[in-house]
mmCIF file of C-alpha atoms in Angstrom:
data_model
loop_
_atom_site.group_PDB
_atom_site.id
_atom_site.type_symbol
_atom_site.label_atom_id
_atom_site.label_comp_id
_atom_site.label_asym_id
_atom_site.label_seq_id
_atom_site.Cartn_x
_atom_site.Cartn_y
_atom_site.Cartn_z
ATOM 1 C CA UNK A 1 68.300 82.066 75.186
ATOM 2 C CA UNK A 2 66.667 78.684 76.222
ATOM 3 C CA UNK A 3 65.207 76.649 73.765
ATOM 4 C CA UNK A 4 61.843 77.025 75.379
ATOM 5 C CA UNK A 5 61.883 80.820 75.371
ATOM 6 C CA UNK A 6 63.006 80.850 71.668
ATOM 7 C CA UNK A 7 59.776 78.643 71.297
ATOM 8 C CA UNK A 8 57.499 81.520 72.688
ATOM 9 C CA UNK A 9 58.450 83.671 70.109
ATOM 10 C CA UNK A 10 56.991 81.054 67.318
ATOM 11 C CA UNK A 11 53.515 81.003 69.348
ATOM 12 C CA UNK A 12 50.428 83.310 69.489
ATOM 13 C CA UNK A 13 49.959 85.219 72.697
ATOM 14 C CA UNK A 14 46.755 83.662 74.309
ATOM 15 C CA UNK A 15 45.713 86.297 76.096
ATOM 16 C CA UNK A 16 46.339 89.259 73.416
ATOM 17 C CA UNK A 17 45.609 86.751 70.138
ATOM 18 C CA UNK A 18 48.880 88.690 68.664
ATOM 19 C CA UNK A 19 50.443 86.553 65.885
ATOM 20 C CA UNK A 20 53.577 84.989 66.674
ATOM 21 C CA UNK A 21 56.972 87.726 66.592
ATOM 22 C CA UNK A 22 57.963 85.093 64.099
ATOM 23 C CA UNK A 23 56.594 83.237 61.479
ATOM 24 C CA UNK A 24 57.099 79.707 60.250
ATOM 25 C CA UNK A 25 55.732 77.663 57.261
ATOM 26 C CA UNK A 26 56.720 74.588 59.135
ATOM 27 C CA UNK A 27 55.074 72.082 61.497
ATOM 28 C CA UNK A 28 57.075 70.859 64.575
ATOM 29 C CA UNK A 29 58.610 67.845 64.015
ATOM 30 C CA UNK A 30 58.158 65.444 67.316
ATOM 31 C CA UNK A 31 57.978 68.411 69.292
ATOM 32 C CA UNK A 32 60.987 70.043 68.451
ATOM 33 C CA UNK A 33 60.761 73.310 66.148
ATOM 34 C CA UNK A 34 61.725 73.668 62.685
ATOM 35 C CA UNK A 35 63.200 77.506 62.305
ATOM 36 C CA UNK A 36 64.048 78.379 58.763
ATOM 37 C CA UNK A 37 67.329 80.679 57.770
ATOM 38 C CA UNK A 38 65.104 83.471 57.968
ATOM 39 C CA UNK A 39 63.446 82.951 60.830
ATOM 40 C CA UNK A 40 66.785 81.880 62.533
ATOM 41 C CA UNK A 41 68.008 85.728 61.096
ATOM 42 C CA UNK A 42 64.685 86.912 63.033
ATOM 43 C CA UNK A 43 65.357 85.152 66.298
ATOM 44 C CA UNK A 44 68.865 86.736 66.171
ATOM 45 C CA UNK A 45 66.795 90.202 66.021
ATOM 46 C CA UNK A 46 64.162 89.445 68.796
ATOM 47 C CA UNK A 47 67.047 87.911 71.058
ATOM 48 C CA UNK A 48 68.534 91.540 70.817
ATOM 49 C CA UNK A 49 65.251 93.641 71.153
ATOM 50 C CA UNK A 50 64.555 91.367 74.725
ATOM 51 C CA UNK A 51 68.251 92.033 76.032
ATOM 52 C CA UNK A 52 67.458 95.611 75.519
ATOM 53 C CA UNK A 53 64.479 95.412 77.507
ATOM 54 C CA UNK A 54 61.830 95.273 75.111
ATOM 55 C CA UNK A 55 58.236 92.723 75.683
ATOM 56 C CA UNK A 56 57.481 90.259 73.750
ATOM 57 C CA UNK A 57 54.129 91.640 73.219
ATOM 58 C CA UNK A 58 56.238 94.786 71.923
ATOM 59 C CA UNK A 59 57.575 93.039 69.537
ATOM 60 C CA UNK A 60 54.683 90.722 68.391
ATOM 61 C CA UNK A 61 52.698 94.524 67.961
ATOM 62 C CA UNK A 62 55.942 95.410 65.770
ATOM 63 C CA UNK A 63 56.256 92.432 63.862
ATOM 64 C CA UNK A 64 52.567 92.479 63.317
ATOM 65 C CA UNK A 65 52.482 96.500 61.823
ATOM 66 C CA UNK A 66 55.601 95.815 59.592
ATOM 67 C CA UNK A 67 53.946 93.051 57.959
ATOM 68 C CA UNK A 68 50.280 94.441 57.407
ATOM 69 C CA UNK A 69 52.730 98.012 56.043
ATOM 70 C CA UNK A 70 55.496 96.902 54.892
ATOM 71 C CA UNK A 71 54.442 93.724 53.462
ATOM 72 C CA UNK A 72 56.797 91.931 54.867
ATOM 73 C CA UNK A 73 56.499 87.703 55.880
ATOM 74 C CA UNK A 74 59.948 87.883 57.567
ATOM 75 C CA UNK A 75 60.089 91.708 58.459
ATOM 76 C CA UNK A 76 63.813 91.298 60.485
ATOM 77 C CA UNK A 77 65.168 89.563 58.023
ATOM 78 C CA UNK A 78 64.931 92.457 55.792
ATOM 79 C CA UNK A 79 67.838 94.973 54.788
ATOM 80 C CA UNK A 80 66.255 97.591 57.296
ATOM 81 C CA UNK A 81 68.522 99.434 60.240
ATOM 82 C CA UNK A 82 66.580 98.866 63.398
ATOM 83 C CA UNK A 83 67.238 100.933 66.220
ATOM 84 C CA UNK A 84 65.939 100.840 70.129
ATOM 85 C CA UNK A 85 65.671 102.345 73.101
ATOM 86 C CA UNK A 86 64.630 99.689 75.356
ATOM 87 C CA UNK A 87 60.940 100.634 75.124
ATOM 88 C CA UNK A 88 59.960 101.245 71.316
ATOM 89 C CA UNK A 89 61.765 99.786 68.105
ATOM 90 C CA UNK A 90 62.522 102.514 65.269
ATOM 91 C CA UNK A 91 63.274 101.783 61.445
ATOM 92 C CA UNK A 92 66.446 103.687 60.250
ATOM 93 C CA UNK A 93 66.157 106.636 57.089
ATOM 94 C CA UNK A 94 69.071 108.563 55.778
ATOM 95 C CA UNK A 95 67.935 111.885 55.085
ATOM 96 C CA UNK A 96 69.222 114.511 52.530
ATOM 97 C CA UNK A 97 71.382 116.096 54.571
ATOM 98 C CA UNK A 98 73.247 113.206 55.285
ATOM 99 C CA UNK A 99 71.543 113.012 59.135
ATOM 100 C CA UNK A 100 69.972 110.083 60.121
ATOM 101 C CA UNK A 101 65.690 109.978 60.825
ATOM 102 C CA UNK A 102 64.188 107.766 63.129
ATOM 103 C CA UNK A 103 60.360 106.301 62.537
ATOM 104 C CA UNK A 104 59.006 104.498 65.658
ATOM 105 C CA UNK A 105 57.064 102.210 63.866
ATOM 106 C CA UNK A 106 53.602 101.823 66.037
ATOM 107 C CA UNK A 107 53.112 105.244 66.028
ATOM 108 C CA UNK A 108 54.461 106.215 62.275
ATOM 109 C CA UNK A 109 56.468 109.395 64.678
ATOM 110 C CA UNK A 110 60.074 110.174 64.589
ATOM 111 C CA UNK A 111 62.140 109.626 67.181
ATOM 112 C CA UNK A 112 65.344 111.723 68.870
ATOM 113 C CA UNK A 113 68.775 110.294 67.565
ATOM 114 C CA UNK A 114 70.018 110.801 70.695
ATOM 115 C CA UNK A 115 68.293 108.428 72.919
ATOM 116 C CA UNK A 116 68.696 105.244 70.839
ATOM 117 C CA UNK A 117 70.796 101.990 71.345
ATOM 118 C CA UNK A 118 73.788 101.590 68.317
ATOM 119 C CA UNK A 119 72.675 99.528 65.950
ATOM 120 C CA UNK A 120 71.273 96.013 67.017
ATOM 121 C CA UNK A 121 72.978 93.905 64.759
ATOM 122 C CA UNK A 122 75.730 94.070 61.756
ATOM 123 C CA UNK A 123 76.747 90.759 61.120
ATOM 124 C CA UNK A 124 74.109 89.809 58.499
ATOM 125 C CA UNK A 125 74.800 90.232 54.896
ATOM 126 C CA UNK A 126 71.453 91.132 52.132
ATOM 127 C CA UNK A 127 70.938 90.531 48.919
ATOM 128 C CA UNK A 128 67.591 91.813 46.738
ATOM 129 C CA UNK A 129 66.666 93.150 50.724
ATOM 130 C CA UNK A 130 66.483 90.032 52.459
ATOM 131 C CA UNK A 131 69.298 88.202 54.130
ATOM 132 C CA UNK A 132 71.695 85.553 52.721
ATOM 133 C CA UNK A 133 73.962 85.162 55.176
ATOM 134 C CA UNK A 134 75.082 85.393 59.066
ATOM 135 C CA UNK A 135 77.914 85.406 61.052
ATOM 136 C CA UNK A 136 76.898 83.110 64.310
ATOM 137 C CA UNK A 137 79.342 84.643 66.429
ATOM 138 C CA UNK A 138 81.539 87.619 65.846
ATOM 139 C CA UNK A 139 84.652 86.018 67.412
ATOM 140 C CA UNK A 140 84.690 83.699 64.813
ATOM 141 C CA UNK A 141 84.070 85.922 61.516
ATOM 142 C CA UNK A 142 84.864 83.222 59.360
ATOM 143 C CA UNK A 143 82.591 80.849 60.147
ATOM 144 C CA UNK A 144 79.339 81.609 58.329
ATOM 145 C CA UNK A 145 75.461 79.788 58.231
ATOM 146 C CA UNK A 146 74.326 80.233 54.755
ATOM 147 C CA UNK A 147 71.461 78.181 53.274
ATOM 148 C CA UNK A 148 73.011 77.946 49.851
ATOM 149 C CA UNK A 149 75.863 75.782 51.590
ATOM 150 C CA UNK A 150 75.901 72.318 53.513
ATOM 151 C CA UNK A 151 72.301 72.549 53.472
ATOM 152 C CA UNK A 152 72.591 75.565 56.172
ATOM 153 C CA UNK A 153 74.826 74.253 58.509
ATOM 154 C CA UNK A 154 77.628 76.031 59.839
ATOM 155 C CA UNK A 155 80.880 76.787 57.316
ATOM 156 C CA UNK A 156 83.795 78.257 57.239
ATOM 157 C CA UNK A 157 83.824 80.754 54.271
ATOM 158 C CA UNK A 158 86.559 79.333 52.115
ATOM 159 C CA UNK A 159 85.601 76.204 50.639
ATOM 160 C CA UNK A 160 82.106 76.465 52.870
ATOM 161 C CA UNK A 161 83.347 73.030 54.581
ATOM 162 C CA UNK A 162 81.030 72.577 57.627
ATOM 163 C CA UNK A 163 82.757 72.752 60.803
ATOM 164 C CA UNK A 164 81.287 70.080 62.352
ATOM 165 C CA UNK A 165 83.501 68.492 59.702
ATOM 166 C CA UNK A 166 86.649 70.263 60.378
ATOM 167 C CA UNK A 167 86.615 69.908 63.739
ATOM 168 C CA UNK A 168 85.640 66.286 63.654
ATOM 169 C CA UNK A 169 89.020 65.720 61.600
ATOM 170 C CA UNK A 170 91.195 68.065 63.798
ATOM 171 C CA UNK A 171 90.011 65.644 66.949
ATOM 172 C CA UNK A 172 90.840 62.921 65.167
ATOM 173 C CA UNK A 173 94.268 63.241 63.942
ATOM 174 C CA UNK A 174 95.495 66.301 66.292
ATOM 175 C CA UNK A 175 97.453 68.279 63.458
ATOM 176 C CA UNK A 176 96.071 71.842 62.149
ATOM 177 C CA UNK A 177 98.238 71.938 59.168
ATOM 178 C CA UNK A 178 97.051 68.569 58.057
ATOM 179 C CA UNK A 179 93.328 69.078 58.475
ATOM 180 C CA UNK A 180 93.693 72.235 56.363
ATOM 181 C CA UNK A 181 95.873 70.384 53.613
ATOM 182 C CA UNK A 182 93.336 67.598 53.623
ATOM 183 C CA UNK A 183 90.357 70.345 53.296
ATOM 184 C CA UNK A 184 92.123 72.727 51.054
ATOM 185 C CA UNK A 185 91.550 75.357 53.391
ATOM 186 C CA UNK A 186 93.846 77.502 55.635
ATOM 187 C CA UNK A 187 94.646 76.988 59.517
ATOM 188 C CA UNK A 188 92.990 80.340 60.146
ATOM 189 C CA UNK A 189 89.479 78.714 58.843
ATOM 190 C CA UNK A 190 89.890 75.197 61.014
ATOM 191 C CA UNK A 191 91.317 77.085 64.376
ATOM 192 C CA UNK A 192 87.714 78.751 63.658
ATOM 193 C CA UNK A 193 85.646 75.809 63.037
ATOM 194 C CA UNK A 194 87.213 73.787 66.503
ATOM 195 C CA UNK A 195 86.605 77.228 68.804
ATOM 196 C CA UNK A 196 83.319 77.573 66.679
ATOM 197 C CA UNK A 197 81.996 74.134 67.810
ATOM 198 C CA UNK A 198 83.824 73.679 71.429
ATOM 199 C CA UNK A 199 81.283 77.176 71.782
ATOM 200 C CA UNK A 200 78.521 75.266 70.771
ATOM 201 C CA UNK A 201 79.135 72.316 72.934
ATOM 202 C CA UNK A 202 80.028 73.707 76.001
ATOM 203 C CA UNK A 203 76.851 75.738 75.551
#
């Protein structure tokens, strides 16, 4: 997603008045957008619901109803399975018999099992209900963004050394073995951190 897309999602609608599908506490900062873990955890969300098909207005409605019902600031950045069909996002129950229910959430209904998208997004670890921690890209599991670490820059998850860092070293003096001795780390975790941030730049 473009940078000015992602922006849409931290606006109003002008014609609707529907608060934004994501909400910040901060101002922009010479233009440019300040997005919080959280709300970085919710843009990962709303990227997902648009690929599927969904609106934007859609998902401002839904964003909107699971605050005012849930009481929820940062409603998908909660420990909640959210399921779609392209048309209608659902909030996951398991039942007593084991089955799984489906709520549509504007309409408080349930929904057919049947006719709903796997679920959006598992790379996202909770704690307390809300999440910690995220896994950028799944071809790189072991590079993490967590805000407790580096100040919520990318990491690899043993020794949370930013890869930015890692791969800054590795260009530098051209030996995997050494970067990781340096680092304390394994070649596994800087392989990840150079493919991690040659993604990122060729993006």
């Amino acid at each position: 997603m473009s940078a000015a897309r992602v922006g849409e999602w931290f606006r109003s609608s002008k014609s609707t008045k529907l608060q934004p599908a994501i909400l910040t506490p901060f101002e922009p900062i010479r233009g440019r957008l300040v997005m919080p873990f959280l709300a970085l955890v919710e843009s990962r969300f709303v990227a997902r619901f648009r690929k599927h098909g969904l609106s934007l207005q859609t998902i401002r409605k839904t964003a909107k109803k699971l605050r005012k019902d849930y009481g929820l600031d940062n409603p998908f950045a909660t420990e909640r399975r959210f399921r779609t069909d392209g048309k209608r996002i659902m909030l996951e129950f398991a039942a007593d018999d084991e089955e799984r229910k489906l709520l549509d959430i504007m309409t408080d209904e349930w929904a057919f099992p049947s006719v709903v998208e796997p679920s959006l997004f598992d790379s996202v670890v909770y704690e307390h209900d809300l999440a910690v921690r995220m896994v950028p890209f799944p071809e790189f599991p072991n590079v993490i963004i967590d805000p407790r670490y580096a100040m919520g820059r990318p990491v690899v998850d043993r020794g949370f050394i930013p890869t930015e860092t890692l791969a800054a070293a590795y260009l530098a003096e051209g030996n995997l073995e050494e970067v990781a001795s340096w680092y304390e780390t394994d070649v596994a975790q800087v392989s990840q951190a150079i493919g991690f941030e040659t993604r990122l730049a060729a993006a």
